[in-house]
Short mmCIF file of C-alpha atoms in Angstrom, two decimals:
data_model
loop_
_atom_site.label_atom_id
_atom_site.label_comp_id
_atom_site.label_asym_id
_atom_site.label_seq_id
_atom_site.Cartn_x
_atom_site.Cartn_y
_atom_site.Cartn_z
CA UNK A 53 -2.18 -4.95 4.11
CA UNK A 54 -3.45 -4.32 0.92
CA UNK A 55 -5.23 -6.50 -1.74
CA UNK A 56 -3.19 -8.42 -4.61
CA UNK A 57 -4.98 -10.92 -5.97
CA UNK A 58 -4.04 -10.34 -9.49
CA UNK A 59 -4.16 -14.08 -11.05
CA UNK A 60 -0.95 -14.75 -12.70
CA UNK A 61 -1.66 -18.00 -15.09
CA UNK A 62 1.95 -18.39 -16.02
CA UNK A 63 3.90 -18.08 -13.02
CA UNK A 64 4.17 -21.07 -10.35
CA UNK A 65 1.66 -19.61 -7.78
CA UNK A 66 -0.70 -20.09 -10.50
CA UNK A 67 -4.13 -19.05 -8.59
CA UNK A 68 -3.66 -17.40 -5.39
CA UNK A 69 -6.42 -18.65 -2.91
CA UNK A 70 -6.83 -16.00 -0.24
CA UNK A 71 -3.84 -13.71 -0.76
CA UNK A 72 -3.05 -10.74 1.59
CA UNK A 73 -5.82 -9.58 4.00
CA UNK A 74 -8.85 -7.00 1.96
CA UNK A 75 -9.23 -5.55 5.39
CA UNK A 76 -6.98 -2.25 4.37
CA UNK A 77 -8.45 -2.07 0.72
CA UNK A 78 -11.76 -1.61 2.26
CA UNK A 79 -10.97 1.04 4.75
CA UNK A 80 -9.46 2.75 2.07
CA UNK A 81 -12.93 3.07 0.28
CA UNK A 82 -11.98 0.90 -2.74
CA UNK A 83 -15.09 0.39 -5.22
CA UNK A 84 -17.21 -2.71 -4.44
CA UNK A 85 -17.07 -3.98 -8.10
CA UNK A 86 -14.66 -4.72 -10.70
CA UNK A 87 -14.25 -6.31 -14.20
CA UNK A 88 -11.22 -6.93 -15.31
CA UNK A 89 -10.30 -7.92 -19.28
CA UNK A 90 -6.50 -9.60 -19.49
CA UNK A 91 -4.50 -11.08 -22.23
CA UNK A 92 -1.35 -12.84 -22.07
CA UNK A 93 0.67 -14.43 -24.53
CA UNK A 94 4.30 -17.20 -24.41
CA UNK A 95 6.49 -18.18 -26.66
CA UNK A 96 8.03 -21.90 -26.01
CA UNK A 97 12.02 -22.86 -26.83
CA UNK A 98 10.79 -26.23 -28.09
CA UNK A 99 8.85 -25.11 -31.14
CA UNK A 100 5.25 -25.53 -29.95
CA UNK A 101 3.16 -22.90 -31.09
CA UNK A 102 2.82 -19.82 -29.13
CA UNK A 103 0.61 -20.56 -26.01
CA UNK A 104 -2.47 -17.81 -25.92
CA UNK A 105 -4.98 -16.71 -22.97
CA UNK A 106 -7.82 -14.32 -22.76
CA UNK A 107 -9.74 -13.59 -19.76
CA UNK A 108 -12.69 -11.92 -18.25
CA UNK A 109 -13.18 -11.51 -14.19
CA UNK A 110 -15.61 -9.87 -12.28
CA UNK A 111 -15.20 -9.37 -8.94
CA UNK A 112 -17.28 -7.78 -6.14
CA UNK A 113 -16.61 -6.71 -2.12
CA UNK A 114 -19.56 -6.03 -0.79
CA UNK A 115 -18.18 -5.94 3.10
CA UNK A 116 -14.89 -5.98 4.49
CA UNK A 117 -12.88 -9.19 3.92
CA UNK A 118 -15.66 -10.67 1.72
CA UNK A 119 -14.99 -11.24 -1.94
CA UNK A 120 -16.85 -12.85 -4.52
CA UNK A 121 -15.30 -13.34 -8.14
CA UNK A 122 -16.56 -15.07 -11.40
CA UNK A 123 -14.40 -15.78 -14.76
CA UNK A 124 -14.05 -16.88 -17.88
CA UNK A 125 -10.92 -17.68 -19.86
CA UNK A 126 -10.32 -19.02 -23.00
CA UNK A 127 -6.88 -20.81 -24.16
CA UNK A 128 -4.88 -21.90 -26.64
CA UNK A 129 -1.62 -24.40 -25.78
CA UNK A 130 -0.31 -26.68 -28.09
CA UNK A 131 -2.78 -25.91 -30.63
CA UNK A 132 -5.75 -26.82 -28.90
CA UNK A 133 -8.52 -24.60 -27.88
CA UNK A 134 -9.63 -24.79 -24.17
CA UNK A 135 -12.45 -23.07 -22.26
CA UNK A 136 -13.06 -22.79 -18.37
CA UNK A 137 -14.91 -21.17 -16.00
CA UNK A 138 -14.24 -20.47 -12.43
CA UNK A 139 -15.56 -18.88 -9.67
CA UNK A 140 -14.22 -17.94 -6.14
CA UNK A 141 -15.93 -17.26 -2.50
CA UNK A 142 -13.51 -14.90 0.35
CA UNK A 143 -15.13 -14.76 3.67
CA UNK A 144 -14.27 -13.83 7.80
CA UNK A 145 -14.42 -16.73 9.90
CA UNK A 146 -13.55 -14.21 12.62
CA UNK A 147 -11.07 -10.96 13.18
CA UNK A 148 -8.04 -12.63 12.38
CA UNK A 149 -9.20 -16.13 10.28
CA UNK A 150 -10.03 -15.71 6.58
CA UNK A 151 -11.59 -18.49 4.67
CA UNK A 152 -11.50 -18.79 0.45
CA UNK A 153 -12.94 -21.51 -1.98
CA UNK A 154 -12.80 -22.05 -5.20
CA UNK A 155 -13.55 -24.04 -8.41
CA UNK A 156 -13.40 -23.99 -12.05
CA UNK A 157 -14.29 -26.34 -14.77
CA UNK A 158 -13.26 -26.58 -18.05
CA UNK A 159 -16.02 -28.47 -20.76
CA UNK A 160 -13.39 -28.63 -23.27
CA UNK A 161 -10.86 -29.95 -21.52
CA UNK A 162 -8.31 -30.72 -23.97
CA UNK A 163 -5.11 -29.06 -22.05
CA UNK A 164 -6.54 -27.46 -18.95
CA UNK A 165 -7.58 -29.61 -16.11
CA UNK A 166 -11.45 -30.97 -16.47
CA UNK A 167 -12.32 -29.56 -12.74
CA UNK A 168 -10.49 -28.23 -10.04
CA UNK A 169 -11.19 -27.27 -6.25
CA UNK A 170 -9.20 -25.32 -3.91
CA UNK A 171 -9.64 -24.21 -0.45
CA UNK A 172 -7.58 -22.20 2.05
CA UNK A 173 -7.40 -20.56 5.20
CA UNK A 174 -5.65 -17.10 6.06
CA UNK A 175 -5.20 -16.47 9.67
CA UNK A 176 -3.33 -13.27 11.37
CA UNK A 177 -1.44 -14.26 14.31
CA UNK A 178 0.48 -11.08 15.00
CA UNK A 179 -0.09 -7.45 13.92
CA UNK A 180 1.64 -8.03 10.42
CA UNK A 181 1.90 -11.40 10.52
CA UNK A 182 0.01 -13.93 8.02
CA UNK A 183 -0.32 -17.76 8.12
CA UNK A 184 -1.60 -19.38 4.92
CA UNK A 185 -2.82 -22.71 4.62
CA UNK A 186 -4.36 -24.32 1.56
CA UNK A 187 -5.63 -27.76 -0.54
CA UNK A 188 -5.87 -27.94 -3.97
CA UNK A 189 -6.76 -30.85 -6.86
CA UNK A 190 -6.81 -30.70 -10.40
CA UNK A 191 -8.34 -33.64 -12.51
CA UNK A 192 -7.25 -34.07 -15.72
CA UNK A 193 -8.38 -36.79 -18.34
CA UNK A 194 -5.12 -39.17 -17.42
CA UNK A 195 -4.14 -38.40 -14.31
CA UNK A 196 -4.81 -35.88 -11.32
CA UNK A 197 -2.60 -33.53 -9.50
CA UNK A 198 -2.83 -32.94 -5.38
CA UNK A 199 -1.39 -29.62 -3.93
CA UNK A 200 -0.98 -28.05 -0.64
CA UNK A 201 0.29 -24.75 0.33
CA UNK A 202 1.52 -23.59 3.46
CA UNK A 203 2.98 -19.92 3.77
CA UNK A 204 4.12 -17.34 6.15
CA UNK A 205 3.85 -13.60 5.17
CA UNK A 206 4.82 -10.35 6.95
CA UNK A 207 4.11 -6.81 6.09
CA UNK A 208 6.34 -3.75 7.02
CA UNK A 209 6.51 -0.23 6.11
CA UNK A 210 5.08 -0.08 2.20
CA UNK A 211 6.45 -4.03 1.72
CA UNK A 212 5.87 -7.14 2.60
CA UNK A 213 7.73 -10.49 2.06
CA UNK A 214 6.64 -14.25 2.01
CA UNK A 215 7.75 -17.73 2.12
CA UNK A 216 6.00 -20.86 0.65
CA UNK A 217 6.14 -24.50 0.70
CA UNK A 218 4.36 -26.60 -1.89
CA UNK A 219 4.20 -30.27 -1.45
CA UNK A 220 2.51 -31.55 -4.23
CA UNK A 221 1.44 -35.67 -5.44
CA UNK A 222 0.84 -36.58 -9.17
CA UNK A 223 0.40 -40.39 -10.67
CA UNK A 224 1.05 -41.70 -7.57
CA UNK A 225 4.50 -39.68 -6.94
CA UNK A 226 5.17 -36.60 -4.62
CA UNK A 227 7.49 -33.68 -4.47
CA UNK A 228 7.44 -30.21 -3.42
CA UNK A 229 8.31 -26.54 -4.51
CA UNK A 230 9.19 -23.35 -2.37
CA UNK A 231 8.78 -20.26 -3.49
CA UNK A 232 10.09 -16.54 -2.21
CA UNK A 233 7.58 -13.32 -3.31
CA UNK A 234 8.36 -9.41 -1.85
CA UNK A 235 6.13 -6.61 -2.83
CA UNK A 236 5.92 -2.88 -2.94
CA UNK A 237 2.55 -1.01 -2.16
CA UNK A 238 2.32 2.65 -3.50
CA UNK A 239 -0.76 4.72 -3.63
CA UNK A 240 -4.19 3.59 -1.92
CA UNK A 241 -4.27 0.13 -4.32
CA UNK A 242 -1.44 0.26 -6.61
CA UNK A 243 1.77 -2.71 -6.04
CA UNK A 244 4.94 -4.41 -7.47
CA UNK A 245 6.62 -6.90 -7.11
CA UNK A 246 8.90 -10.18 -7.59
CA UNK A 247 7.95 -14.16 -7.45
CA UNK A 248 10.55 -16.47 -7.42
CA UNK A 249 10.40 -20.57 -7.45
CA UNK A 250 11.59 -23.69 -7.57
CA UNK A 251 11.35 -27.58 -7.15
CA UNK A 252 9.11 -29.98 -8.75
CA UNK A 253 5.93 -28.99 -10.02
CA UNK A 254 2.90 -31.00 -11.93
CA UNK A 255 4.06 -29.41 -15.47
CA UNK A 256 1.44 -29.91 -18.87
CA UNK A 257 4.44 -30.78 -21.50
CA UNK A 258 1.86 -32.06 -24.28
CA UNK A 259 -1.64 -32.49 -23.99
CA UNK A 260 -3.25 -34.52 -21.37
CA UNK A 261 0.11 -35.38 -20.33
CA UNK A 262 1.01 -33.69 -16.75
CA UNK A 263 4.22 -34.97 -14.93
CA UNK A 264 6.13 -33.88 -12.22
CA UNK A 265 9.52 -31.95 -13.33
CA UNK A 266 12.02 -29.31 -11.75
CA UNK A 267 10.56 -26.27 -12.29
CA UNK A 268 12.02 -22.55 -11.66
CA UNK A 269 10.51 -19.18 -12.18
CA UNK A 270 10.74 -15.46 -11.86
CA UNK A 271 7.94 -12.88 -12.37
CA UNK A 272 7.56 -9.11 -12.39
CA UNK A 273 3.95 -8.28 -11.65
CA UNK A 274 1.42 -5.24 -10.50
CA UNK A 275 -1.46 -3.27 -10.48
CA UNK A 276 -1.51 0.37 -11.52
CA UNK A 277 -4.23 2.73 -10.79
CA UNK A 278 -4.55 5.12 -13.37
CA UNK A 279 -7.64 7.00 -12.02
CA UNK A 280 -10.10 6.07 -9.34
CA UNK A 281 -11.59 3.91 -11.70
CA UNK A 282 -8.90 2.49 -14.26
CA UNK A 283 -6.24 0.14 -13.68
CA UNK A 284 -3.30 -2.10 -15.28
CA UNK A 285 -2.53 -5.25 -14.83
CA UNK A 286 1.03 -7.05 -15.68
CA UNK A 287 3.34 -9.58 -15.63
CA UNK A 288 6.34 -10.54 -17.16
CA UNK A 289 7.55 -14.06 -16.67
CA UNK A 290 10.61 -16.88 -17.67
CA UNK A 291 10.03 -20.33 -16.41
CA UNK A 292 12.45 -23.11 -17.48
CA UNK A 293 9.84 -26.63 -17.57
CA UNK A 294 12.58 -29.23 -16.44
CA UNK A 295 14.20 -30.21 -19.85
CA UNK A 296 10.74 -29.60 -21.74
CA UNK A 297 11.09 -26.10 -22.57
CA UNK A 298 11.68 -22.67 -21.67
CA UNK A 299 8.63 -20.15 -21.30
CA UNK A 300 8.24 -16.57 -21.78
CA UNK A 301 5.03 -15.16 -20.71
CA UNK A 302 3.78 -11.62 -21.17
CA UNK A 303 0.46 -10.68 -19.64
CA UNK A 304 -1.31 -7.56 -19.67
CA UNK A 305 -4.95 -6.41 -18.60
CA UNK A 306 -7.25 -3.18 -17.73
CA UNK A 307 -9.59 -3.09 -14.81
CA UNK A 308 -12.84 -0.81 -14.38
CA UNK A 309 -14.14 -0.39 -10.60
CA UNK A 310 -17.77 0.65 -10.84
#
């Protein structure tokens, strides 16, 4: 199992809570702190003005199965300038239960949610095997958005493969999303791989105005190690937003290990 916690912004999964098991990054004598600079940029098919992120992480391991991470990020959708920090806490319950939470908060506010929390469980019930479980809430000037996440995830040879439902409650009205992701591991830290989803998702189609709408998405994404230290991030995404819009997102960022 290896460690892909890239964050992804654009793509459906949004923020990946726990995410495969560290357990095999650690053996493998991966550096215990990293800082990671990322920029991504999408153009919309309804004529809004290119949508704009930059983003600073910092993350640290200091034991196996224990991660710590702090960011910052800085937006721009639909003109608007947003800010938000976040921070995120990975820790063994026991040999085979994983525990993450989370939170960020934006003071700005104007198109990213004011506060969110998240929380989720990982637990290994076979050799290979990986139950996810997680709760999530995002409050928003007008309206908050409810999500939970329940997904099963195997690994085999230099893959693995997962499944994942997403029911998910907004003003008072609920739907749910599934969504399909296989990977390729290469190296000691280095992946790729696909994301695909659909259903209804809580989808920001002006600001401070969040509705549920039929969502589907595909994503390329992956790590590269160049050297022990240096690393690229990527993604390339297409999401069609109900009848809203289409959006293309291209991300890109570099990663130091100390």
């Amino acid at each position: 199992m290896r460690n892909t916690s890239l964050r992804i912004s654009s793509v459906v999964l949004a923020h990946v809570l726990a995410g495969p098991a560290w357990a095999d990054a650690a053996a493998a004598g991966n550096p215990a702190l990293q800082v990671e600079l990322g920029a991504e940029t999408s153009s919309l098919s309804n004529g809004s003005p290119d949508w704009r992120e930059t983003s600073l992480r910092l993350t640290s391991q200091p034991e196996k199965r224990s991660v710590r991470s702090l960011g910052l990020r800085q937006t721009s959708r639909f003109g608007l300038d947003d800010h938000e920090i976040s921070a995120q806490l990975t820790t063994p319950l026991s040999d085979r239960l994983t525990a993450t939470v989370g939170g960020s908060l934006s003071p700005t506010h104007r198109v990213l949610p004011r506060q969110g929390l998240e929380g989720a469980l990982q637990y290994e019930f076979a050799p290979a095997w990986l139950m996810h479980g997680g709760l999530s809430t995002r409050r928003y000037d007008t309206t908050h958005v409810d999500q939970a996440t329940l997904m099963l995830e195997h690994y085999f040879s230099a893959f693995s493969a997962s499944f994942a439902w997403k029911p998910v409650r907004a003003s008072g009205v609920s739907s749910s999303s599934t969504e399909v992701r296989t990977s390729y591991y290469y190296g000691d830290a280095s992946f790729t791989g696909l994301i695909f989803s659909k259903g209804q998702e809580a989808t920001t189609i002006a600001p401070s105005l969040v509705v549920l709408a039929d969502v589907r998405s595909t994503a390329w994404w992956g790590r590269h190690w160049l050297t022990r230290q240096w690393a690229v991030n990527y993604a390339l995404t297409h999401t069609r937003q109900g009848n809203f819009y289409n959006r293309n997102s291209v991300r890109i960022g570099a990663e130091y290990a100390f």
